[in-house]
mmCIF file with all atom_site columns, C-alpha atoms in Angstrom:
data_model
loop_
_atom_site.group_PDB
_atom_site.id
_atom_site.type_symbol
_atom_site.label_atom_id
_atom_site.label_alt_id
_atom_site.label_comp_id
_atom_site.label_asym_id
_atom_site.label_entity_id
_atom_site.label_seq_id
_atom_site.pdbx_PDB_ins_code
_atom_site.Cartn_x
_atom_site.Cartn_y
_atom_site.Cartn_z
_atom_site.occupancy
_atom_site.B_iso_or_equiv
_atom_site.pdbx_formal_charge
_atom_site.auth_seq_id
_atom_site.auth_comp_id
_atom_site.auth_asym_id
_atom_site.auth_atom_id
_atom_site.pdbx_PDB_model_num
ATOM 1   C CA . MET A 1 1   ? -10.622 -16.897 -7.910  1.00 48.00 ? 171 MET A CA 1
ATOM 2   C CA . THR A 1 2   ? -12.230 -13.939 -9.574  1.00 61.00 ? 172 THR A CA 1
ATOM 3   C CA . THR A 1 3   ? -14.578 -11.271 -7.882  1.00 74.00 ? 173 THR A CA 1
ATOM 4   C CA . PRO A 1 4   ? -16.467 -8.298  -9.255  1.00 86.00 ? 174 PRO A CA 1
ATOM 5   C CA . LEU A 1 5   ? -13.718 -6.180  -7.576  1.00 89.00 ? 175 LEU A CA 1
ATOM 6   C CA . SER A 1 6   ? -11.059 -8.103  -9.217  1.00 91.00 ? 176 SER A CA 1
ATOM 7   C CA . GLU A 1 7   ? -12.733 -8.063  -12.593 1.00 94.00 ? 177 GLU A CA 1
ATOM 8   C CA . TYR A 1 8   ? -13.119 -4.333  -12.211 1.00 93.00 ? 178 TYR A CA 1
ATOM 9   C CA . TRP A 1 9   ? -9.570  -3.537  -11.855 1.00 93.00 ? 179 TRP A CA 1
ATOM 10  C CA . GLN A 1 10  ? -8.523  -6.017  -14.416 1.00 95.00 ? 180 GLN A CA 1
ATOM 11  C CA . GLU A 1 11  ? -10.732 -4.338  -16.860 1.00 96.00 ? 181 GLU A CA 1
ATOM 12  C CA . ARG A 1 12  ? -9.088  -0.929  -15.718 1.00 95.00 ? 182 ARG A CA 1
ATOM 13  C CA . TYR A 1 13  ? -5.714  -2.354  -16.555 1.00 95.00 ? 183 TYR A CA 1
ATOM 14  C CA . GLU A 1 14  ? -6.645  -4.032  -19.788 1.00 95.00 ? 184 GLU A CA 1
ATOM 15  C CA . SER A 1 15  ? -8.065  -0.839  -21.069 1.00 96.00 ? 185 SER A CA 1
ATOM 16  C CA . GLY A 1 16  ? -5.134  1.047   -19.961 1.00 94.00 ? 186 GLY A CA 1
ATOM 17  C CA . ASP A 1 17  ? -7.093  3.437   -17.786 1.00 94.00 ? 187 ASP A CA 1
ATOM 18  C CA . THR A 1 18  ? -4.628  3.690   -14.836 1.00 94.00 ? 188 THR A CA 1
ATOM 19  C CA . PRO A 1 19  ? -3.863  7.338   -14.024 1.00 91.00 ? 189 PRO A CA 1
ATOM 20  C CA . TRP A 1 20  ? -2.414  6.255   -10.626 1.00 92.00 ? 190 TRP A CA 1
ATOM 21  C CA . GLU A 1 21  ? 0.523   4.444   -12.439 1.00 93.00 ? 191 GLU A CA 1
ATOM 22  C CA . LYS A 1 22  ? 3.580   6.854   -12.505 1.00 92.00 ? 192 LYS A CA 1
ATOM 23  C CA . ASP A 1 23  ? 6.926   6.447   -14.025 1.00 86.00 ? 193 ASP A CA 1
ATOM 24  C CA . GLY A 1 24  ? 8.792   5.689   -10.783 1.00 95.00 ? 194 GLY A CA 1
ATOM 25  C CA . PRO A 1 25  ? 7.936   5.085   -7.087  1.00 97.00 ? 195 PRO A CA 1
ATOM 26  C CA . HIS A 1 26  ? 6.513   7.799   -4.816  1.00 97.00 ? 196 HIS A CA 1
ATOM 27  C CA . PRO A 1 27  ? 9.300   10.452  -4.049  1.00 97.00 ? 197 PRO A CA 1
ATOM 28  C CA . ALA A 1 28  ? 8.528   10.389  -0.286  1.00 97.00 ? 198 ALA A CA 1
ATOM 29  C CA . LEU A 1 29  ? 9.101   6.587   -0.210  1.00 98.00 ? 199 LEU A CA 1
ATOM 30  C CA . ARG A 1 30  ? 12.634  6.818   -1.880  1.00 97.00 ? 200 ARG A CA 1
ATOM 31  C CA . THR A 1 31  ? 13.611  9.746   0.496   1.00 97.00 ? 201 THR A CA 1
ATOM 32  C CA . TRP A 1 32  ? 12.464  7.855   3.698   1.00 98.00 ? 202 TRP A CA 1
ATOM 33  C CA . LEU A 1 33  ? 14.227  4.721   2.428   1.00 98.00 ? 203 LEU A CA 1
ATOM 34  C CA . ASN A 1 34  ? 17.504  6.857   1.978   1.00 97.00 ? 204 ASN A CA 1
ATOM 35  C CA . THR A 1 35  ? 17.343  7.704   5.690   1.00 97.00 ? 205 THR A CA 1
ATOM 36  C CA . LEU A 1 36  ? 17.413  4.229   6.947   1.00 97.00 ? 206 LEU A CA 1
ATOM 37  C CA . PRO A 1 37  ? 20.512  2.165   8.103   1.00 95.00 ? 207 PRO A CA 1
ATOM 38  C CA . PRO A 1 38  ? 21.218  -0.851  5.794   1.00 91.00 ? 208 PRO A CA 1
ATOM 39  C CA . GLY A 1 39  ? 19.456  -3.811  7.312   1.00 95.00 ? 209 GLY A CA 1
ATOM 40  C CA . THR A 1 40  ? 16.640  -2.004  8.956   1.00 97.00 ? 210 THR A CA 1
ATOM 41  C CA . PHE A 1 41  ? 14.125  -4.172  7.037   1.00 98.00 ? 211 PHE A CA 1
ATOM 42  C CA . ARG A 1 42  ? 14.421  -7.705  5.549   1.00 98.00 ? 212 ARG A CA 1
ATOM 43  C CA . THR A 1 43  ? 11.169  -8.248  4.023   1.00 98.00 ? 213 THR A CA 1
ATOM 44  C CA . ALA A 1 44  ? 8.577   -5.830  2.709   1.00 98.00 ? 214 ALA A CA 1
ATOM 45  C CA . VAL A 1 45  ? 5.186   -6.174  0.820   1.00 98.00 ? 215 VAL A CA 1
ATOM 46  C CA . VAL A 1 46  ? 3.217   -3.621  -1.289  1.00 98.00 ? 216 VAL A CA 1
ATOM 47  C CA . PRO A 1 47  ? -0.597  -4.295  -1.451  1.00 98.00 ? 217 PRO A CA 1
ATOM 48  C CA . GLY A 1 48  ? -2.159  -3.405  -4.759  1.00 97.00 ? 218 GLY A CA 1
ATOM 49  C CA . CYS A 1 49  ? 1.474   -3.204  -6.109  1.00 98.00 ? 219 CYS A CA 1
ATOM 50  C CA . GLY A 1 50  ? 0.160   -2.278  -9.710  1.00 97.00 ? 220 GLY A CA 1
ATOM 51  C CA . PHE A 1 51  ? 3.216   -2.149  -12.027 1.00 97.00 ? 221 PHE A CA 1
ATOM 52  C CA . GLY A 1 52  ? 5.364   -2.519  -9.181  1.00 97.00 ? 222 GLY A CA 1
ATOM 53  C CA . ALA A 1 53  ? 7.376   0.835   -8.819  1.00 97.00 ? 223 ALA A CA 1
ATOM 54  C CA . GLU A 1 54  ? 7.357   0.744   -5.050  1.00 98.00 ? 224 GLU A CA 1
ATOM 55  C CA . VAL A 1 55  ? 8.338   -2.979  -4.895  1.00 98.00 ? 225 VAL A CA 1
ATOM 56  C CA . ARG A 1 56  ? 11.452  -2.377  -7.180  1.00 98.00 ? 226 ARG A CA 1
ATOM 57  C CA . GLU A 1 57  ? 12.385  0.682   -5.018  1.00 98.00 ? 227 GLU A CA 1
ATOM 58  C CA . LEU A 1 58  ? 12.256  -1.404  -2.135  1.00 98.00 ? 228 LEU A CA 1
ATOM 59  C CA . ALA A 1 59  ? 14.453  -4.031  -3.773  1.00 98.00 ? 229 ALA A CA 1
ATOM 60  C CA . VAL A 1 60  ? 17.123  -1.444  -4.933  1.00 97.00 ? 230 VAL A CA 1
ATOM 61  C CA . HIS A 1 61  ? 17.395  -0.949  -1.271  1.00 97.00 ? 231 HIS A CA 1
ATOM 62  C CA . GLY A 1 62  ? 18.246  -4.508  -0.327  1.00 96.00 ? 232 GLY A CA 1
ATOM 63  C CA . ILE A 1 63  ? 14.979  -5.468  0.940   1.00 98.00 ? 233 ILE A CA 1
ATOM 64  C CA . HIS A 1 64  ? 13.276  -8.842  -0.215  1.00 98.00 ? 234 HIS A CA 1
ATOM 65  C CA . ALA A 1 65  ? 10.262  -7.176  -1.478  1.00 98.00 ? 235 ALA A CA 1
ATOM 66  C CA . THR A 1 66  ? 6.908   -8.610  -2.711  1.00 98.00 ? 236 THR A CA 1
ATOM 67  C CA . GLY A 1 67  ? 4.086   -7.215  -4.826  1.00 98.00 ? 237 GLY A CA 1
ATOM 68  C CA . LEU A 1 68  ? 0.459   -8.187  -4.288  1.00 98.00 ? 238 LEU A CA 1
ATOM 69  C CA . ASP A 1 69  ? -2.410  -7.325  -6.635  1.00 97.00 ? 239 ASP A CA 1
ATOM 70  C CA . MET A 1 70  ? -5.912  -8.866  -7.395  1.00 96.00 ? 240 MET A CA 1
ATOM 71  C CA . ALA A 1 71  ? -5.554  -7.664  -10.997 1.00 96.00 ? 241 ALA A CA 1
ATOM 72  C CA . PRO A 1 72  ? -3.738  -10.522 -13.218 1.00 96.00 ? 242 PRO A CA 1
ATOM 73  C CA . ALA A 1 73  ? -3.025  -7.821  -15.802 1.00 97.00 ? 243 ALA A CA 1
ATOM 74  C CA . ALA A 1 74  ? -1.146  -5.670  -13.349 1.00 97.00 ? 244 ALA A CA 1
ATOM 75  C CA . ILE A 1 75  ? 1.122   -8.538  -12.111 1.00 97.00 ? 245 ILE A CA 1
ATOM 76  C CA . GLU A 1 76  ? 1.908   -9.476  -15.538 1.00 97.00 ? 246 GLU A CA 1
ATOM 77  C CA . ALA A 1 77  ? 2.802   -6.198  -16.494 1.00 96.00 ? 247 ALA A CA 1
ATOM 78  C CA . ALA A 1 78  ? 4.931   -5.712  -13.318 1.00 97.00 ? 248 ALA A CA 1
ATOM 79  C CA . ALA A 1 79  ? 6.933   -8.972  -14.178 1.00 95.00 ? 249 ALA A CA 1
ATOM 80  C CA . THR A 1 80  ? 8.028   -7.367  -17.477 1.00 96.00 ? 250 THR A CA 1
ATOM 81  C CA . LYS A 1 81  ? 9.638   -4.749  -15.493 1.00 94.00 ? 251 LYS A CA 1
ATOM 82  C CA . THR A 1 82  ? 13.433  -4.564  -14.982 1.00 87.00 ? 252 THR A CA 1
ATOM 83  C CA . GLY A 1 83  ? 14.589  -4.754  -11.510 1.00 86.00 ? 253 GLY A CA 1
ATOM 84  C CA . PRO A 1 84  ? 16.628  -6.449  -8.938  1.00 90.00 ? 254 PRO A CA 1
ATOM 85  C CA . GLY A 1 85  ? 16.588  -10.001 -8.081  1.00 91.00 ? 255 GLY A CA 1
ATOM 86  C CA . ASN A 1 86  ? 15.231  -10.074 -4.664  1.00 96.00 ? 256 ASN A CA 1
ATOM 87  C CA . LEU A 1 87  ? 11.579  -9.374  -5.429  1.00 97.00 ? 257 LEU A CA 1
ATOM 88  C CA . CYS A 1 88  ? 8.550   -10.981 -6.470  1.00 97.00 ? 258 CYS A CA 1
ATOM 89  C CA . TYR A 1 89  ? 4.985   -10.629 -7.481  1.00 97.00 ? 259 TYR A CA 1
ATOM 90  C CA . VAL A 1 90  ? 2.064   -12.391 -6.239  1.00 97.00 ? 260 VAL A CA 1
ATOM 91  C CA . HIS A 1 91  ? -1.691  -12.638 -7.853  1.00 96.00 ? 261 HIS A CA 1
ATOM 92  C CA . GLY A 1 92  ? -4.010  -11.973 -4.700  1.00 95.00 ? 262 GLY A CA 1
ATOM 93  C CA . SER A 1 93  ? -6.208  -9.832  -2.695  1.00 95.00 ? 263 SER A CA 1
ATOM 94  C CA . ILE A 1 94  ? -5.347  -7.951  0.328   1.00 96.00 ? 264 ILE A CA 1
ATOM 95  C CA . PHE A 1 95  ? -8.668  -8.711  1.758   1.00 96.00 ? 265 PHE A CA 1
ATOM 96  C CA . SER A 1 96  ? -7.720  -12.459 1.814   1.00 93.00 ? 266 SER A CA 1
ATOM 97  C CA . PRO A 1 97  ? -3.612  -12.653 1.208   1.00 94.00 ? 267 PRO A CA 1
ATOM 98  C CA . PRO A 1 98  ? -2.508  -16.302 0.610   1.00 94.00 ? 268 PRO A CA 1
ATOM 99  C CA . PRO A 1 99  ? -1.761  -17.877 3.698   1.00 95.00 ? 269 PRO A CA 1
ATOM 100 C CA . GLU A 1 100 ? 1.650   -18.933 2.906   1.00 95.00 ? 270 GLU A CA 1
ATOM 101 C CA . ILE A 1 101 ? 2.890   -15.367 3.014   1.00 96.00 ? 271 ILE A CA 1
ATOM 102 C CA . HIS A 1 102 ? 1.015   -14.411 6.373   1.00 96.00 ? 272 HIS A CA 1
ATOM 103 C CA . GLY A 1 103 ? 3.134   -12.952 9.105   1.00 96.00 ? 273 GLY A CA 1
ATOM 104 C CA . THR A 1 104 ? 6.194   -12.799 7.016   1.00 97.00 ? 274 THR A CA 1
ATOM 105 C CA . PHE A 1 105 ? 6.853   -9.146  6.528   1.00 98.00 ? 275 PHE A CA 1
ATOM 106 C CA . ASP A 1 106 ? 8.861   -6.756  8.383   1.00 98.00 ? 276 ASP A CA 1
ATOM 107 C CA . LEU A 1 107 ? 7.079   -3.694  6.318   1.00 98.00 ? 277 LEU A CA 1
ATOM 108 C CA . ALA A 1 108 ? 4.074   -3.180  4.237   1.00 98.00 ? 278 ALA A CA 1
ATOM 109 C CA . VAL A 1 109 ? 3.994   -0.107  2.131   1.00 98.00 ? 279 VAL A CA 1
ATOM 110 C CA . GLU A 1 110 ? 0.748   1.601   1.328   1.00 98.00 ? 280 GLU A CA 1
ATOM 111 C CA . HIS A 1 111 ? 0.359   3.869   -1.852  1.00 97.00 ? 281 HIS A CA 1
ATOM 112 C CA . THR A 1 112 ? -2.874  4.450   -3.812  1.00 94.00 ? 282 THR A CA 1
ATOM 113 C CA . CYS A 1 113 ? -4.473  1.116   -2.505  1.00 97.00 ? 283 CYS A CA 1
ATOM 114 C CA . PHE A 1 114 ? -6.535  2.258   0.539   1.00 97.00 ? 284 PHE A CA 1
ATOM 115 C CA . CYS A 1 115 ? -7.747  5.136   -1.176  1.00 95.00 ? 285 CYS A CA 1
ATOM 116 C CA . ALA A 1 116 ? -8.973  3.015   -3.951  1.00 94.00 ? 286 ALA A CA 1
ATOM 117 C CA . ILE A 1 117 ? -11.047 0.987   -1.519  1.00 94.00 ? 287 ILE A CA 1
ATOM 118 C CA . SER A 1 118 ? -14.453 1.839   -0.746  1.00 92.00 ? 288 SER A CA 1
ATOM 119 C CA . PRO A 1 119 ? -14.747 3.041   2.886   1.00 93.00 ? 289 PRO A CA 1
ATOM 120 C CA . ALA A 1 120 ? -17.224 0.018   3.444   1.00 94.00 ? 290 ALA A CA 1
ATOM 121 C CA . ASP A 1 121 ? -14.569 -2.358  2.817   1.00 95.00 ? 291 ASP A CA 1
ATOM 122 C CA . ARG A 1 122 ? -11.621 -0.797  4.305   1.00 97.00 ? 292 ARG A CA 1
ATOM 123 C CA . ARG A 1 123 ? -11.800 -2.707  7.818   1.00 97.00 ? 293 ARG A CA 1
ATOM 124 C CA . ASP A 1 124 ? -11.052 -5.921  5.660   1.00 97.00 ? 294 ASP A CA 1
ATOM 125 C CA . TYR A 1 125 ? -7.909  -3.963  4.301   1.00 97.00 ? 295 TYR A CA 1
ATOM 126 C CA . VAL A 1 126 ? -6.802  -3.443  7.697   1.00 98.00 ? 296 VAL A CA 1
ATOM 127 C CA . ARG A 1 127 ? -6.961  -7.220  8.374   1.00 97.00 ? 297 ARG A CA 1
ATOM 128 C CA . GLY A 1 128 ? -5.141  -8.046  5.556   1.00 97.00 ? 298 GLY A CA 1
ATOM 129 C CA . ILE A 1 129 ? -2.292  -5.724  6.692   1.00 98.00 ? 299 ILE A CA 1
ATOM 130 C CA . LEU A 1 130 ? -2.360  -7.180  10.154  1.00 97.00 ? 300 LEU A CA 1
ATOM 131 C CA . ASN A 1 131 ? -2.235  -10.519 8.561   1.00 97.00 ? 301 ASN A CA 1
ATOM 132 C CA . LEU A 1 132 ? 0.679   -9.783  6.488   1.00 98.00 ? 302 LEU A CA 1
ATOM 133 C CA . LEU A 1 133 ? 2.843   -7.997  9.010   1.00 98.00 ? 303 LEU A CA 1
ATOM 134 C CA . ARG A 1 134 ? 4.819   -10.145 11.553  1.00 97.00 ? 304 ARG A CA 1
ATOM 135 C CA . PRO A 1 135 ? 4.155   -8.792  15.170  1.00 96.00 ? 305 PRO A CA 1
ATOM 136 C CA . GLY A 1 136 ? 6.085   -5.352  15.598  1.00 97.00 ? 306 GLY A CA 1
ATOM 137 C CA . GLY A 1 137 ? 6.119   -4.745  11.878  1.00 98.00 ? 307 GLY A CA 1
ATOM 138 C CA . LEU A 1 138 ? 5.991   -1.312  10.518  1.00 98.00 ? 308 LEU A CA 1
ATOM 139 C CA . PHE A 1 139 ? 3.288   -0.023  8.233   1.00 98.00 ? 309 PHE A CA 1
ATOM 140 C CA . PHE A 1 140 ? 4.661   2.892   5.704   1.00 98.00 ? 310 PHE A CA 1
ATOM 141 C CA . ALA A 1 141 ? 1.438   4.487   4.660   1.00 98.00 ? 311 ALA A CA 1
ATOM 142 C CA . ILE A 1 142 ? 1.124   7.375   2.073   1.00 98.00 ? 312 ILE A CA 1
ATOM 143 C CA . PHE A 1 143 ? -2.696  8.226   2.758   1.00 97.00 ? 313 PHE A CA 1
ATOM 144 C CA . TYR A 1 144 ? -4.526  10.224  -0.259  1.00 93.00 ? 314 TYR A CA 1
ATOM 145 C CA . ARG A 1 145 ? -6.486  11.931  1.923   1.00 91.00 ? 315 ARG A CA 1
ATOM 146 C CA . ASN A 1 146 ? -8.210  14.437  -0.367  1.00 87.00 ? 316 ASN A CA 1
ATOM 147 C CA . PRO A 1 147 ? -8.110  13.133  -4.088  1.00 82.00 ? 317 PRO A CA 1
ATOM 148 C CA . ALA A 1 148 ? -8.654  15.902  -6.720  1.00 73.00 ? 318 ALA A CA 1
ATOM 149 C CA . HIS A 1 149 ? -11.639 13.566  -8.002  1.00 74.00 ? 319 HIS A CA 1
ATOM 150 C CA . PRO A 1 150 ? -15.368 14.056  -8.076  1.00 70.00 ? 320 PRO A CA 1
ATOM 151 C CA . PRO A 1 151 ? -17.183 11.771  -5.958  1.00 74.00 ? 321 PRO A CA 1
ATOM 152 C CA . PRO A 1 152 ? -17.984 9.201   -5.354  1.00 80.00 ? 322 PRO A CA 1
ATOM 153 C CA . GLY A 1 153 ? -14.919 7.555   -6.353  1.00 81.00 ? 323 GLY A CA 1
ATOM 154 C CA . PRO A 1 154 ? -12.755 5.646   -6.702  1.00 91.00 ? 324 PRO A CA 1
ATOM 155 C CA . PRO A 1 155 ? -10.281 7.307   -5.365  1.00 92.00 ? 325 PRO A CA 1
ATOM 156 C CA . PHE A 1 156 ? -12.338 7.997   -2.161  1.00 93.00 ? 326 PHE A CA 1
ATOM 157 C CA . ARG A 1 157 ? -11.466 10.294  0.606   1.00 92.00 ? 327 ARG A CA 1
ATOM 158 C CA . VAL A 1 158 ? -9.469  9.240   3.806   1.00 94.00 ? 328 VAL A CA 1
ATOM 159 C CA . GLU A 1 159 ? -10.727 10.953  6.864   1.00 93.00 ? 329 GLU A CA 1
ATOM 160 C CA . ASP A 1 160 ? -8.612  11.268  10.122  1.00 93.00 ? 330 ASP A CA 1
ATOM 161 C CA . ALA A 1 161 ? -11.290 9.874   12.262  1.00 95.00 ? 331 ALA A CA 1
ATOM 162 C CA . GLU A 1 162 ? -11.398 6.886   9.870   1.00 96.00 ? 332 GLU A CA 1
ATOM 163 C CA . ILE A 1 163 ? -7.685  6.142   10.417  1.00 96.00 ? 333 ILE A CA 1
ATOM 164 C CA . GLU A 1 164 ? -7.999  6.159   14.020  1.00 96.00 ? 334 GLU A CA 1
ATOM 165 C CA . ASP A 1 165 ? -11.062 4.058   14.074  1.00 97.00 ? 335 ASP A CA 1
ATOM 166 C CA . LEU A 1 166 ? -9.535  1.505   11.800  1.00 97.00 ? 336 LEU A CA 1
ATOM 167 C CA . PHE A 1 167 ? -6.000  1.300   12.856  1.00 97.00 ? 337 PHE A CA 1
ATOM 168 C CA . GLY A 1 168 ? -5.883  2.797   16.586  1.00 95.00 ? 338 GLY A CA 1
ATOM 169 C CA . ALA A 1 169 ? -6.521  -0.617  18.256  1.00 95.00 ? 339 ALA A CA 1
ATOM 170 C CA . HIS A 1 170 ? -3.962  -2.347  16.288  1.00 96.00 ? 340 HIS A CA 1
ATOM 171 C CA . PHE A 1 171 ? -0.985  -0.109  15.653  1.00 98.00 ? 341 PHE A CA 1
ATOM 172 C CA . ARG A 1 172 ? 1.025   2.585   17.271  1.00 97.00 ? 342 ARG A CA 1
ATOM 173 C CA . LEU A 1 173 ? 1.709   5.664   15.721  1.00 97.00 ? 343 LEU A CA 1
ATOM 174 C CA . GLU A 1 174 ? 5.324   6.555   15.550  1.00 97.00 ? 344 GLU A CA 1
ATOM 175 C CA . ASP A 1 175 ? 5.334   9.452   13.275  1.00 98.00 ? 345 ASP A CA 1
ATOM 176 C CA . SER A 1 176 ? 3.324   11.245  10.646  1.00 97.00 ? 346 SER A CA 1
ATOM 177 C CA . TRP A 1 177 ? 4.111   14.220  8.131   1.00 98.00 ? 347 TRP A CA 1
ATOM 178 C CA . ILE A 1 178 ? 3.130   15.783  4.871   1.00 97.00 ? 348 ILE A CA 1
ATOM 179 C CA . PRO A 1 179 ? 5.188   14.950  2.161   1.00 97.00 ? 349 PRO A CA 1
ATOM 180 C CA . ALA A 1 180 ? 7.122   17.761  0.549   1.00 95.00 ? 350 ALA A CA 1
ATOM 181 C CA . GLU A 1 181 ? 7.817   15.580  -2.424  1.00 95.00 ? 351 GLU A CA 1
ATOM 182 C CA . THR A 1 182 ? 4.985   14.061  -4.119  1.00 96.00 ? 352 THR A CA 1
ATOM 183 C CA . PHE A 1 183 ? 3.523   13.956  -7.739  1.00 94.00 ? 353 PHE A CA 1
ATOM 184 C CA . PRO A 1 184 ? 2.265   16.802  -9.477  1.00 93.00 ? 354 PRO A CA 1
ATOM 185 C CA . GLY A 1 185 ? -1.465  17.695  -8.609  1.00 91.00 ? 355 GLY A CA 1
ATOM 186 C CA . ARG A 1 186 ? -1.018  15.783  -5.031  1.00 91.00 ? 356 ARG A CA 1
ATOM 187 C CA . GLU A 1 187 ? 0.736   18.738  -3.252  1.00 94.00 ? 357 GLU A CA 1
ATOM 188 C CA . GLY A 1 188 ? -0.776  18.988  0.412   1.00 94.00 ? 358 GLY A CA 1
ATOM 189 C CA . ARG A 1 189 ? -3.364  16.011  -0.435  1.00 93.00 ? 359 ARG A CA 1
ATOM 190 C CA . GLU A 1 190 ? -1.407  13.383  1.098   1.00 96.00 ? 360 GLU A CA 1
ATOM 191 C CA . GLU A 1 191 ? -0.249  12.276  4.828   1.00 97.00 ? 361 GLU A CA 1
ATOM 192 C CA . ILE A 1 192 ? 2.315   9.647   5.537   1.00 98.00 ? 362 ILE A CA 1
ATOM 193 C CA . ARG A 1 193 ? 2.098   7.760   8.966   1.00 98.00 ? 363 ARG A CA 1
ATOM 194 C CA . LEU A 1 194 ? 4.406   5.324   10.262  1.00 98.00 ? 364 LEU A CA 1
ATOM 195 C CA . LEU A 1 195 ? 2.143   2.617   12.130  1.00 98.00 ? 365 LEU A CA 1
ATOM 196 C CA . ARG A 1 196 ? 3.826   -0.060  14.296  1.00 98.00 ? 366 ARG A CA 1
ATOM 197 C CA . LYS A 1 197 ? 1.727   -3.310  14.721  1.00 98.00 ? 367 LYS A CA 1
ATOM 198 C CA . ASN A 1 198 ? 1.165   -4.466  18.171  1.00 94.00 ? 368 ASN A CA 1
ATOM 199 C CA . LYS A 1 199 ? 2.411   -7.581  19.091  1.00 78.00 ? 369 LYS A CA 1
ATOM 200 C CA . SER A 1 200 ? -0.824  -9.429  19.192  1.00 64.00 ? 370 SER A CA 1
ATOM 201 C CA . PHE A 1 201 ? -4.231  -8.479  17.655  1.00 52.00 ? 371 PHE A CA 1
ATOM 202 C CA . PRO A 1 202 ? -7.747  -10.197 18.037  1.00 48.00 ? 372 PRO A CA 1
ATOM 203 C CA . LYS A 1 203 ? -8.475  -12.881 15.349  1.00 46.00 ? 373 LYS A CA 1
#
């Protein structure tokens, strides 16, 4: 099912107007994954995966990784990239993830999806993450707090109070830091938060 929002992102991919797509995964994700003992996570999902750089990085670390994106062009391009066999790409929206993948992930990785969503719609994004993660699952979020982009966006700013409001009731903060490694132009503009999903949440 197409929506005005999915059509917008489809047009961006079809036109090649995708400055958020890089040659590889976010360096901070790779660094963090390298610190984990093997087998820490069995499954992971990347909402708004685009060309799938983070999905492939997760798979390289032995995690069964799923990329989710509402733009068919992004999913089609991701599927052409070389990567391990333990990954897949699913066409779908984080606002209404396919029911068959609800509650199946140990880890969800956020990178440039949340900042691309209008603040008015971000509560639905959080609901989607809650639906995808198993109870006690971990949310690894690279929040693009202060994009070097003229308003109104996308990308849109991410405020500290907003993160607390949207995630505070459903997740426990385990750690946060400013990544020392990032893409050029993003230095000091991002924050990583590790958020553990509560065992239950209101439907």
